[in-house]
Amino acid sequence: MPSLKGKNIIITGASGGIGAEIARLCAARGANLVLLARSIDKLEILKKELQSKYAINIHARQLDVSDPEAVKKVFFEVLSDIRYADILVNNAGFGIFDFAHEVKTEEIKSMFDVNVIGLIACTSMVLPGMKQRGSGHIINIASQAGKIATPKSSVYSATKHAVLGYTNSLRMEVADDHIFVTSVNPGPIATNFFTIADKQGTYVKSVKRFMLKPEYVAKQVVDRMMTKTREINLPRWMSAGSIFYTLFPRTFELFGKNFFNKK
């Protein structure tokens, strides 16, 4: 594993879940951090926790990535302070599970604004510096939902398909600039994500035994920082399912329908 000591790492959605766990692991390895999220109170608590343990520089800034002007302002200020970013982890995102005909227009817009447009906006702010320096790593937290579309997640799946499309194209664009681009495609993770996504709790009940621990996912991400890793797919059996889905979509949908309809 390449050393992260002294690296400048920006993490969106850092106030909880895998974002906060990634921050903890990076801090333990000596990286300097920029923590971004809508909840500044939670960020300040995390910042205080990490500064009490590690001699690193930490910036905590409030940011709603769905606001393009706020993204420009905050990133301009941050980059003025730290000069450059070695790694950007685009972790901010959310989902709402609903049938396609029931999902509200404002919810559709919000999911695309955060999951797709916000991710692209944040990436655009660090890319010029990375290209100039000939070094960097963009890590986009996508989802297995971007590979396997399921009932009641049509819009969420669409946003993650978009993230994968953007990530794959970007990887080829910046390869000659020695910038690594990685997509992280986890299955369900035991975080507060489902407080919003699965309001009735039916999906959580059906997949609880399969849920990944945020600490485990975070470690898989941090271990591959500054390496030429194309994708991180978790868990492995679900990754195998996405390959089967690509090869035999009708068969997969036929036999997987009952399981996926548990949402």
PDB file of N, CA and C in Angstrom, residues 149-232:
ATOM      1  N   ALA A 149     -30.006  -3.255 -11.761  1.00  0.00           N
ATOM      2  CA  ALA A 149     -31.217  -2.479 -11.497  1.00  0.00           C
ATOM      3  C   ALA A 149     -32.259  -3.370 -10.834  1.00  0.00           C
ATOM      4  N   THR A 150     -32.934  -2.827  -9.827  1.00  0.00           N
ATOM      5  CA  THR A 150     -33.930  -3.611  -9.094  1.00  0.00           C
ATOM      6  C   THR A 150     -35.220  -2.820  -8.946  1.00  0.00           C
ATOM      7  N   PRO A 151     -36.346  -3.506  -8.694  1.00  0.00           N
ATOM      8  CA  PRO A 151     -37.616  -2.795  -8.495  1.00  0.00           C
ATOM      9  C   PRO A 151     -37.540  -1.823  -7.325  1.00  0.00           C
ATOM     10  N   LYS A 152     -38.288  -0.756  -7.403  1.00  0.00           N
ATOM     11  CA  LYS A 152     -38.401   0.280  -6.381  1.00  0.00           C
ATOM     12  C   LYS A 152     -37.132   1.107  -6.204  1.00  0.00           C
ATOM     13  N   SER A 153     -36.178   0.954  -7.129  1.00  0.00           N
ATOM     14  CA  SER A 153     -34.989   1.809  -7.049  1.00  0.00           C
ATOM     15  C   SER A 153     -34.623   2.324  -8.438  1.00  0.00           C
ATOM     16  N   SER A 154     -35.631   2.543  -9.267  1.00  0.00           N
ATOM     17  CA  SER A 154     -35.381   2.937 -10.658  1.00  0.00           C
ATOM     18  C   SER A 154     -34.572   4.229 -10.745  1.00  0.00           C
ATOM     19  N   VAL A 155     -34.946   5.237  -9.967  1.00  0.00           N
ATOM     20  CA  VAL A 155     -34.251   6.521 -10.037  1.00  0.00           C
ATOM     21  C   VAL A 155     -32.880   6.414  -9.387  1.00  0.00           C
ATOM     22  N   TYR A 156     -32.815   5.785  -8.212  1.00  0.00           N
ATOM     23  CA  TYR A 156     -31.521   5.620  -7.541  1.00  0.00           C
ATOM     24  C   TYR A 156     -30.555   4.844  -8.430  1.00  0.00           C
ATOM     25  N   SER A 157     -31.034   3.755  -9.030  1.00  0.00           N
ATOM     26  CA  SER A 157     -30.197   2.973  -9.947  1.00  0.00           C
ATOM     27  C   SER A 157     -29.748   3.820 -11.131  1.00  0.00           C
ATOM     28  N   ALA A 158     -30.648   4.645 -11.624  1.00  0.00           N
ATOM     29  CA  ALA A 158     -30.306   5.521 -12.759  1.00  0.00           C
ATOM     30  C   ALA A 158     -29.174   6.471 -12.389  1.00  0.00           C
ATOM     31  N   THR A 159     -29.201   7.011 -11.171  1.00  0.00           N
ATOM     32  CA  THR A 159     -28.129   7.927 -10.755  1.00  0.00           C
ATOM     33  C   THR A 159     -26.799   7.184 -10.661  1.00  0.00           C
ATOM     34  N   LYS A 160     -26.828   5.960 -10.170  1.00  0.00           N
ATOM     35  CA  LYS A 160     -25.578   5.216 -10.015  1.00  0.00           C
ATOM     36  C   LYS A 160     -25.075   4.678 -11.358  1.00  0.00           C
ATOM     37  N   HIS A 161     -25.983   4.373 -12.279  1.00  0.00           N
ATOM     38  CA  HIS A 161     -25.555   4.058 -13.647  1.00  0.00           C
ATOM     39  C   HIS A 161     -24.836   5.268 -14.249  1.00  0.00           C
ATOM     40  N   ALA A 162     -25.366   6.447 -13.980  1.00  0.00           N
ATOM     41  CA  ALA A 162     -24.744   7.670 -14.481  1.00  0.00           C
ATOM     42  C   ALA A 162     -23.357   7.867 -13.881  1.00  0.00           C
ATOM     43  N   VAL A 163     -23.223   7.599 -12.593  1.00  0.00           N
ATOM     44  CA  VAL A 163     -21.923   7.730 -11.927  1.00  0.00           C
ATOM     45  C   VAL A 163     -20.901   6.782 -12.559  1.00  0.00           C
ATOM     46  N   LEU A 164     -21.312   5.545 -12.824  1.00  0.00           N
ATOM     47  CA  LEU A 164     -20.397   4.580 -13.438  1.00  0.00           C
ATOM     48  C   LEU A 164     -20.013   5.001 -14.856  1.00  0.00           C
ATOM     49  N   GLY A 165     -20.971   5.523 -15.603  1.00  0.00           N
ATOM     50  CA  GLY A 165     -20.666   5.998 -16.952  1.00  0.00           C
ATOM     51  C   GLY A 165     -19.672   7.136 -16.924  1.00  0.00           C
ATOM     52  N   TYR A 166     -19.884   8.078 -16.027  1.00  0.00           N
ATOM     53  CA  TYR A 166     -18.970   9.221 -15.890  1.00  0.00           C
ATOM     54  C   TYR A 166     -17.587   8.752 -15.439  1.00  0.00           C
ATOM     55  N   THR A 167     -17.567   7.854 -14.472  1.00  0.00           N
ATOM     56  CA  THR A 167     -16.298   7.355 -13.928  1.00  0.00           C
ATOM     57  C   THR A 167     -15.484   6.636 -14.989  1.00  0.00           C
ATOM     58  N   ASN A 168     -16.135   5.775 -15.749  1.00  0.00           N
ATOM     59  CA  ASN A 168     -15.429   5.004 -16.777  1.00  0.00           C
ATOM     60  C   ASN A 168     -14.877   5.894 -17.885  1.00  0.00           C
ATOM     61  N   SER A 169     -15.641   6.910 -18.255  1.00  0.00           N
ATOM     62  CA  SER A 169     -15.172   7.845 -19.279  1.00  0.00           C
ATOM     63  C   SER A 169     -14.013   8.689 -18.743  1.00  0.00           C
ATOM     64  N   LEU A 170     -14.172   9.171 -17.519  1.00  0.00           N
ATOM     65  CA  LEU A 170     -13.128  10.009 -16.913  1.00  0.00           C
ATOM     66  C   LEU A 170     -11.812   9.249 -16.787  1.00  0.00           C
ATOM     67  N   ARG A 171     -11.882   7.982 -16.434  1.00  0.00           N
ATOM     68  CA  ARG A 171     -10.675   7.167 -16.272  1.00  0.00           C
ATOM     69  C   ARG A 171      -9.836   7.175 -17.551  1.00  0.00           C
ATOM     70  N   MET A 172     -10.499   7.042 -18.685  1.00  0.00           N
ATOM     71  CA  MET A 172      -9.774   7.044 -19.958  1.00  0.00           C
ATOM     72  C   MET A 172      -9.244   8.434 -20.299  1.00  0.00           C
ATOM     73  N   GLU A 173     -10.010   9.467 -19.952  1.00  0.00           N
ATOM     74  CA  GLU A 173      -9.603  10.841 -20.251  1.00  0.00           C
ATOM     75  C   GLU A 173      -8.301  11.227 -19.557  1.00  0.00           C
ATOM     76  N   VAL A 174      -8.149  10.810 -18.297  1.00  0.00           N
ATOM     77  CA  VAL A 174      -7.032  11.307 -17.488  1.00  0.00           C
ATOM     78  C   VAL A 174      -5.907  10.286 -17.317  1.00  0.00           C
ATOM     79  N   ALA A 175      -6.001   9.160 -18.016  1.00  0.00           N
ATOM     80  CA  ALA A 175      -4.983   8.111 -17.863  1.00  0.00           C
ATOM     81  C   ALA A 175      -3.585   8.633 -18.181  1.00  0.00           C
ATOM     82  N   ASP A 176      -3.455   9.443 -19.214  1.00  0.00           N
ATOM     83  CA  ASP A 176      -2.147   9.954 -19.605  1.00  0.00           C
ATOM     84  C   ASP A 176      -1.621  11.013 -18.631  1.00  0.00           C
ATOM     85  N   ASP A 177      -2.506  11.504 -17.754  1.00  0.00           N
ATOM     86  CA  ASP A 177      -2.093  12.483 -16.748  1.00  0.00           C
ATOM     87  C   ASP A 177      -1.688  11.806 -15.443  1.00  0.00           C
ATOM     88  N   HIS A 178      -1.666  10.471 -15.469  1.00  0.00           N
ATOM     89  CA  HIS A 178      -1.287   9.686 -14.290  1.00  0.00           C
ATOM     90  C   HIS A 178      -2.232   9.924 -13.108  1.00  0.00           C
ATOM     91  N   ILE A 179      -3.502  10.119 -13.435  1.00  0.00           N
ATOM     92  CA  ILE A 179      -4.544  10.267 -12.419  1.00  0.00           C
ATOM     93  C   ILE A 179      -5.341   8.973 -12.379  1.00  0.00           C
ATOM     94  N   PHE A 180      -5.470   8.395 -11.204  1.00  0.00           N
ATOM     95  CA  PHE A 180      -6.243   7.167 -11.040  1.00  0.00           C
ATOM     96  C   PHE A 180      -7.712   7.514 -10.809  1.00  0.00           C
ATOM     97  N   VAL A 181      -8.602   6.694 -11.347  1.00  0.00           N
ATOM     98  CA  VAL A 181     -10.039   6.880 -11.155  1.00  0.00           C
ATOM     99  C   VAL A 181     -10.650   5.534 -10.787  1.00  0.00           C
ATOM    100  N   THR A 182     -11.292   5.488  -9.644  1.00  0.00           N
ATOM    101  CA  THR A 182     -11.827   4.231  -9.114  1.00  0.00           C
ATOM    102  C   THR A 182     -13.300   4.377  -8.766  1.00  0.00           C
ATOM    103  N   SER A 183     -14.093   3.405  -9.152  1.00  0.00           N
ATOM    104  CA  SER A 183     -15.485   3.346  -8.697  1.00  0.00           C
ATOM    105  C   SER A 183     -15.592   2.294  -7.600  1.00  0.00           C
ATOM    106  N   VAL A 184     -16.356   2.617  -6.583  1.00  0.00           N
ATOM    107  CA  VAL A 184     -16.599   1.695  -5.476  1.00  0.00           C
ATOM    108  C   VAL A 184     -18.067   1.286  -5.553  1.00  0.00           C
ATOM    109  N   ASN A 185     -18.291  -0.022  -5.691  1.00  0.00           N
ATOM    110  CA  ASN A 185     -19.646  -0.523  -5.922  1.00  0.00           C
ATOM    111  C   ASN A 185     -20.050  -1.489  -4.816  1.00  0.00           C
ATOM    112  N   PRO A 186     -20.476  -0.956  -3.678  1.00  0.00           N
ATOM    113  CA  PRO A 186     -20.871  -1.840  -2.583  1.00  0.00           C
ATOM    114  C   PRO A 186     -22.340  -2.237  -2.676  1.00  0.00           C
ATOM    115  N   GLY A 187     -22.640  -3.361  -2.050  1.00  0.00           N
ATOM    116  CA  GLY A 187     -24.029  -3.717  -1.835  1.00  0.00           C
ATOM    117  C   GLY A 187     -24.545  -2.943  -0.633  1.00  0.00           C
ATOM    118  N   PRO A 188     -25.636  -3.363  -0.012  1.00  0.00           N
ATOM    119  CA  PRO A 188     -26.185  -2.629   1.134  1.00  0.00           C
ATOM    120  C   PRO A 188     -25.204  -2.564   2.301  1.00  0.00           C
ATOM    121  N   ILE A 189     -25.098  -1.375   2.889  1.00  0.00           N
ATOM    122  CA  ILE A 189     -24.192  -1.130   4.011  1.00  0.00           C
ATOM    123  C   ILE A 189     -25.024  -0.724   5.221  1.00  0.00           C
ATOM    124  N   ALA A 190     -24.616  -1.164   6.380  1.00  0.00           N
ATOM    125  CA  ALA A 190     -25.342  -0.868   7.624  1.00  0.00           C
ATOM    126  C   ALA A 190     -25.050   0.559   8.078  1.00  0.00           C
ATOM    127  N   THR A 191     -25.722   1.526   7.437  1.00  0.00           N
ATOM    128  CA  THR A 191     -25.564   2.937   7.789  1.00  0.00           C
ATOM    129  C   THR A 191     -26.943   3.592   7.851  1.00  0.00           C
ATOM    130  N   ASN A 192     -26.953   4.904   8.079  1.00  0.00           N
ATOM    131  CA  ASN A 192     -28.213   5.649   8.131  1.00  0.00           C
ATOM    132  C   ASN A 192     -28.821   5.869   6.749  1.00  0.00           C
ATOM    133  N   PHE A 193     -28.157   5.394   5.710  1.00  0.00           N
ATOM    134  CA  PHE A 193     -28.673   5.527   4.341  1.00  0.00           C
ATOM    135  C   PHE A 193     -30.120   5.046   4.251  1.00  0.00           C
ATOM    136  N   PHE A 194     -30.410   3.948   4.929  1.00  0.00           N
ATOM    137  CA  PHE A 194     -31.733   3.329   4.789  1.00  0.00           C
ATOM    138  C   PHE A 194     -32.808   4.027   5.614  1.00  0.00           C
ATOM    139  N   THR A 195     -32.412   4.954   6.479  1.00  0.00           N
ATOM    140  CA  THR A 195     -33.398   5.743   7.210  1.00  0.00           C
ATOM    141  C   THR A 195     -34.263   6.534   6.234  1.00  0.00           C
ATOM    142  N   ILE A 196     -33.623   7.035   5.164  1.00  0.00           N
ATOM    143  CA  ILE A 196     -34.336   7.774   4.121  1.00  0.00           C
ATOM    144  C   ILE A 196     -34.793   6.844   3.008  1.00  0.00           C
ATOM    145  N   ALA A 197     -33.889   5.945   2.579  1.00  0.00           N
ATOM    146  CA  ALA A 197     -34.171   5.116   1.409  1.00  0.00           C
ATOM    147  C   ALA A 197     -35.308   4.132   1.638  1.00  0.00           C
ATOM    148  N   ASP A 198     -35.322   3.516   2.816  1.00  0.00           N
ATOM    149  CA  ASP A 198     -36.267   2.421   3.097  1.00  0.00           C
ATOM    150  C   ASP A 198     -37.133   2.786   4.296  1.00  0.00           C
ATOM    151  N   LYS A 199     -38.061   3.705   4.072  1.00  0.00           N
ATOM    152  CA  LYS A 199     -38.860   4.254   5.177  1.00  0.00           C
ATOM    153  C   LYS A 199     -39.688   3.195   5.899  1.00  0.00           C
ATOM    154  N   GLN A 200     -40.152   2.184   5.178  1.00  0.00           N
ATOM    155  CA  GLN A 200     -40.971   1.137   5.791  1.00  0.00           C
ATOM    156  C   GLN A 200     -40.132   0.040   6.443  1.00  0.00           C
ATOM    157  N   GLY A 201     -38.856  -0.012   6.129  1.00  0.00           N
ATOM    158  CA  GLY A 201     -37.966  -0.981   6.756  1.00  0.00           C
ATOM    159  C   GLY A 201     -38.040  -2.380   6.193  1.00  0.00           C
ATOM    160  N   THR A 202     -38.806  -2.589   5.134  1.00  0.00           N
ATOM    161  CA  THR A 202     -38.980  -3.937   4.585  1.00  0.00           C
ATOM    162  C   THR A 202     -37.716  -4.454   3.909  1.00  0.00           C
ATOM    163  N   TYR A 203     -37.016  -3.549   3.219  1.00  0.00           N
ATOM    164  CA  TYR A 203     -35.796  -3.967   2.524  1.00  0.00           C
ATOM    165  C   TYR A 203     -34.703  -4.322   3.522  1.00  0.00           C
ATOM    166  N   VAL A 204     -34.563  -3.515   4.546  1.00  0.00           N
ATOM    167  CA  VAL A 204     -33.538  -3.767   5.569  1.00  0.00           C
ATOM    168  C   VAL A 204     -33.753  -5.127   6.214  1.00  0.00           C
ATOM    169  N   LYS A 205     -35.009  -5.441   6.517  1.00  0.00           N
ATOM    170  CA  LYS A 205     -35.312  -6.737   7.140  1.00  0.00           C
ATOM    171  C   LYS A 205     -34.913  -7.895   6.230  1.00  0.00           C
ATOM    172  N   SER A 206     -35.128  -7.740   4.944  1.00  0.00           N
ATOM    173  CA  SER A 206     -34.869  -8.844   4.013  1.00  0.00           C
ATOM    174  C   SER A 206     -33.385  -9.040   3.712  1.00  0.00           C
ATOM    175  N   VAL A 207     -32.569  -7.974   3.858  1.00  0.00           N
ATOM    176  CA  VAL A 207     -31.144  -8.087   3.503  1.00  0.00           C
ATOM    177  C   VAL A 207     -30.209  -7.876   4.696  1.00  0.00           C
ATOM    178  N   LYS A 208     -30.775  -7.804   5.891  1.00  0.00           N
ATOM    179  CA  LYS A 208     -29.966  -7.460   7.065  1.00  0.00           C
ATOM    180  C   LYS A 208     -28.757  -8.378   7.224  1.00  0.00           C
ATOM    181  N   ARG A 209     -28.950  -9.670   6.978  1.00  0.00           N
ATOM    182  CA  ARG A 209     -27.846 -10.619   7.164  1.00  0.00           C
ATOM    183  C   ARG A 209     -26.758 -10.459   6.110  1.00  0.00           C
ATOM    184  N   PHE A 210     -27.060  -9.749   5.018  1.00  0.00           N
ATOM    185  CA  PHE A 210     -26.072  -9.551   3.955  1.00  0.00           C
ATOM    186  C   PHE A 210     -25.366  -8.196   4.053  1.00  0.00           C
ATOM    187  N   MET A 211     -25.794  -7.350   4.977  1.00  0.00           N
ATOM    188  CA  MET A 211     -25.287  -5.975   5.017  1.00  0.00           C
ATOM    189  C   MET A 211     -23.810  -5.915   5.366  1.00  0.00           C
ATOM    190  N   LEU A 212     -23.112  -5.029   4.665  1.00  0.00           N
ATOM    191  CA  LEU A 212     -21.694  -4.819   4.903  1.00  0.00           C
ATOM    192  C   LEU A 212     -21.491  -3.836   6.054  1.00  0.00           C
ATOM    193  N   LYS A 213     -20.415  -4.011   6.788  1.00  0.00           N
ATOM    194  CA  LYS A 213     -20.052  -3.085   7.847  1.00  0.00           C
ATOM    195  C   LYS A 213     -19.336  -1.891   7.222  1.00  0.00           C
ATOM    196  N   PRO A 214     -19.678  -0.671   7.628  1.00  0.00           N
ATOM    197  CA  PRO A 214     -19.014   0.507   7.037  1.00  0.00           C
ATOM    198  C   PRO A 214     -17.505   0.499   7.251  1.00  0.00           C
ATOM    199  N   GLU A 215     -17.053  -0.038   8.379  1.00  0.00           N
ATOM    200  CA  GLU A 215     -15.614  -0.100   8.647  1.00  0.00           C
ATOM    201  C   GLU A 215     -14.894  -0.977   7.619  1.00  0.00           C
ATOM    202  N   TYR A 216     -15.547  -2.071   7.227  1.00  0.00           N
ATOM    203  CA  TYR A 216     -14.962  -2.988   6.242  1.00  0.00           C
ATOM    204  C   TYR A 216     -14.872  -2.319   4.869  1.00  0.00           C
ATOM    205  N   VAL A 217     -15.959  -1.666   4.465  1.00  0.00           N
ATOM    206  CA  VAL A 217     -15.969  -0.997   3.161  1.00  0.00           C
ATOM    207  C   VAL A 217     -14.905   0.102   3.131  1.00  0.00           C
ATOM    208  N   ALA A 218     -14.837   0.875   4.213  1.00  0.00           N
ATOM    209  CA  ALA A 218     -13.863   1.963   4.283  1.00  0.00           C
ATOM    210  C   ALA A 218     -12.437   1.444   4.136  1.00  0.00           C
ATOM    211  N   LYS A 219     -12.138   0.335   4.779  1.00  0.00           N
ATOM    212  CA  LYS A 219     -10.782  -0.224   4.708  1.00  0.00           C
ATOM    213  C   LYS A 219     -10.440  -0.662   3.289  1.00  0.00           C
ATOM    214  N   GLN A 220     -11.398  -1.255   2.587  1.00  0.00           N
ATOM    215  CA  GLN A 220     -11.150  -1.667   1.206  1.00  0.00           C
ATOM    216  C   GLN A 220     -10.830  -0.461   0.333  1.00  0.00           C
ATOM    217  N   VAL A 221     -11.483   0.666   0.619  1.00  0.00           N
ATOM    218  CA  VAL A 221     -11.249   1.890  -0.157  1.00  0.00           C
ATOM    219  C   VAL A 221      -9.878   2.476   0.173  1.00  0.00           C
ATOM    220  N   VAL A 222      -9.594   2.622   1.465  1.00  0.00           N
ATOM    221  CA  VAL A 222      -8.350   3.272   1.884  1.00  0.00           C
ATOM    222  C   VAL A 222      -7.134   2.445   1.481  1.00  0.00           C
ATOM    223  N   ASP A 223      -7.251   1.130   1.555  1.00  0.00           N
ATOM    224  CA  ASP A 223      -6.129   0.261   1.174  1.00  0.00           C
ATOM    225  C   ASP A 223      -5.733   0.430  -0.291  1.00  0.00           C
ATOM    226  N   ARG A 224      -6.659   0.909  -1.114  1.00  0.00           N
ATOM    227  CA  ARG A 224      -6.393   1.024  -2.552  1.00  0.00           C
ATOM    228  C   ARG A 224      -6.146   2.462  -3.008  1.00  0.00           C
ATOM    229  N   MET A 225      -6.058   3.368  -2.047  1.00  0.00           N
ATOM    230  CA  MET A 225      -5.777   4.752  -2.414  1.00  0.00           C
ATOM    231  C   MET A 225      -4.399   4.884  -3.055  1.00  0.00           C
ATOM    232  N   MET A 226      -4.350   5.703  -4.110  1.00  0.00           N
ATOM    233  CA  MET A 226      -3.126   5.943  -4.880  1.00  0.00           C
ATOM    234  C   MET A 226      -2.609   4.666  -5.548  1.00  0.00           C
ATOM    235  N   THR A 227      -3.538   3.771  -5.892  1.00  0.00           N
ATOM    236  CA  THR A 227      -3.207   2.593  -6.685  1.00  0.00           C
ATOM    237  C   THR A 227      -4.085   2.597  -7.934  1.00  0.00           C
ATOM    238  N   LYS A 228      -3.642   1.888  -8.945  1.00  0.00           N
ATOM    239  CA  LYS A 228      -4.377   1.853 -10.217  1.00  0.00           C
ATOM    240  C   LYS A 228      -5.488   0.802 -10.140  1.00  0.00           C
ATOM    241  N   THR A 229      -6.467   1.063  -9.282  1.00  0.00           N
ATOM    242  CA  THR A 229      -7.590   0.149  -9.086  1.00  0.00           C
ATOM    243  C   THR A 229      -8.791   0.653  -9.871  1.00  0.00           C
ATOM    244  N   ARG A 230      -9.288  -0.166 -10.778  1.00  0.00           N
ATOM    245  CA  ARG A 230     -10.405   0.264 -11.618  1.00  0.00           C
ATOM    246  C   ARG A 230     -11.715   0.278 -10.840  1.00  0.00           C
ATOM    247  N   GLU A 231     -12.011  -0.818 -10.158  1.00  0.00           N
ATOM    248  CA  GLU A 231     -13.257  -0.939  -9.402  1.00  0.00           C
ATOM    249  C   GLU A 231     -13.024  -1.686  -8.103  1.00  0.00           C
ATOM    250  N   ILE A 232     -13.839  -1.365  -7.114  1.00  0.00           N
ATOM    251  CA  ILE A 232     -13.913  -2.142  -5.879  1.00  0.00           C
ATOM    252  C   ILE A 232     -15.345  -2.623  -5.764  1.00  0.00           C
TER     253      ILE A 232
END
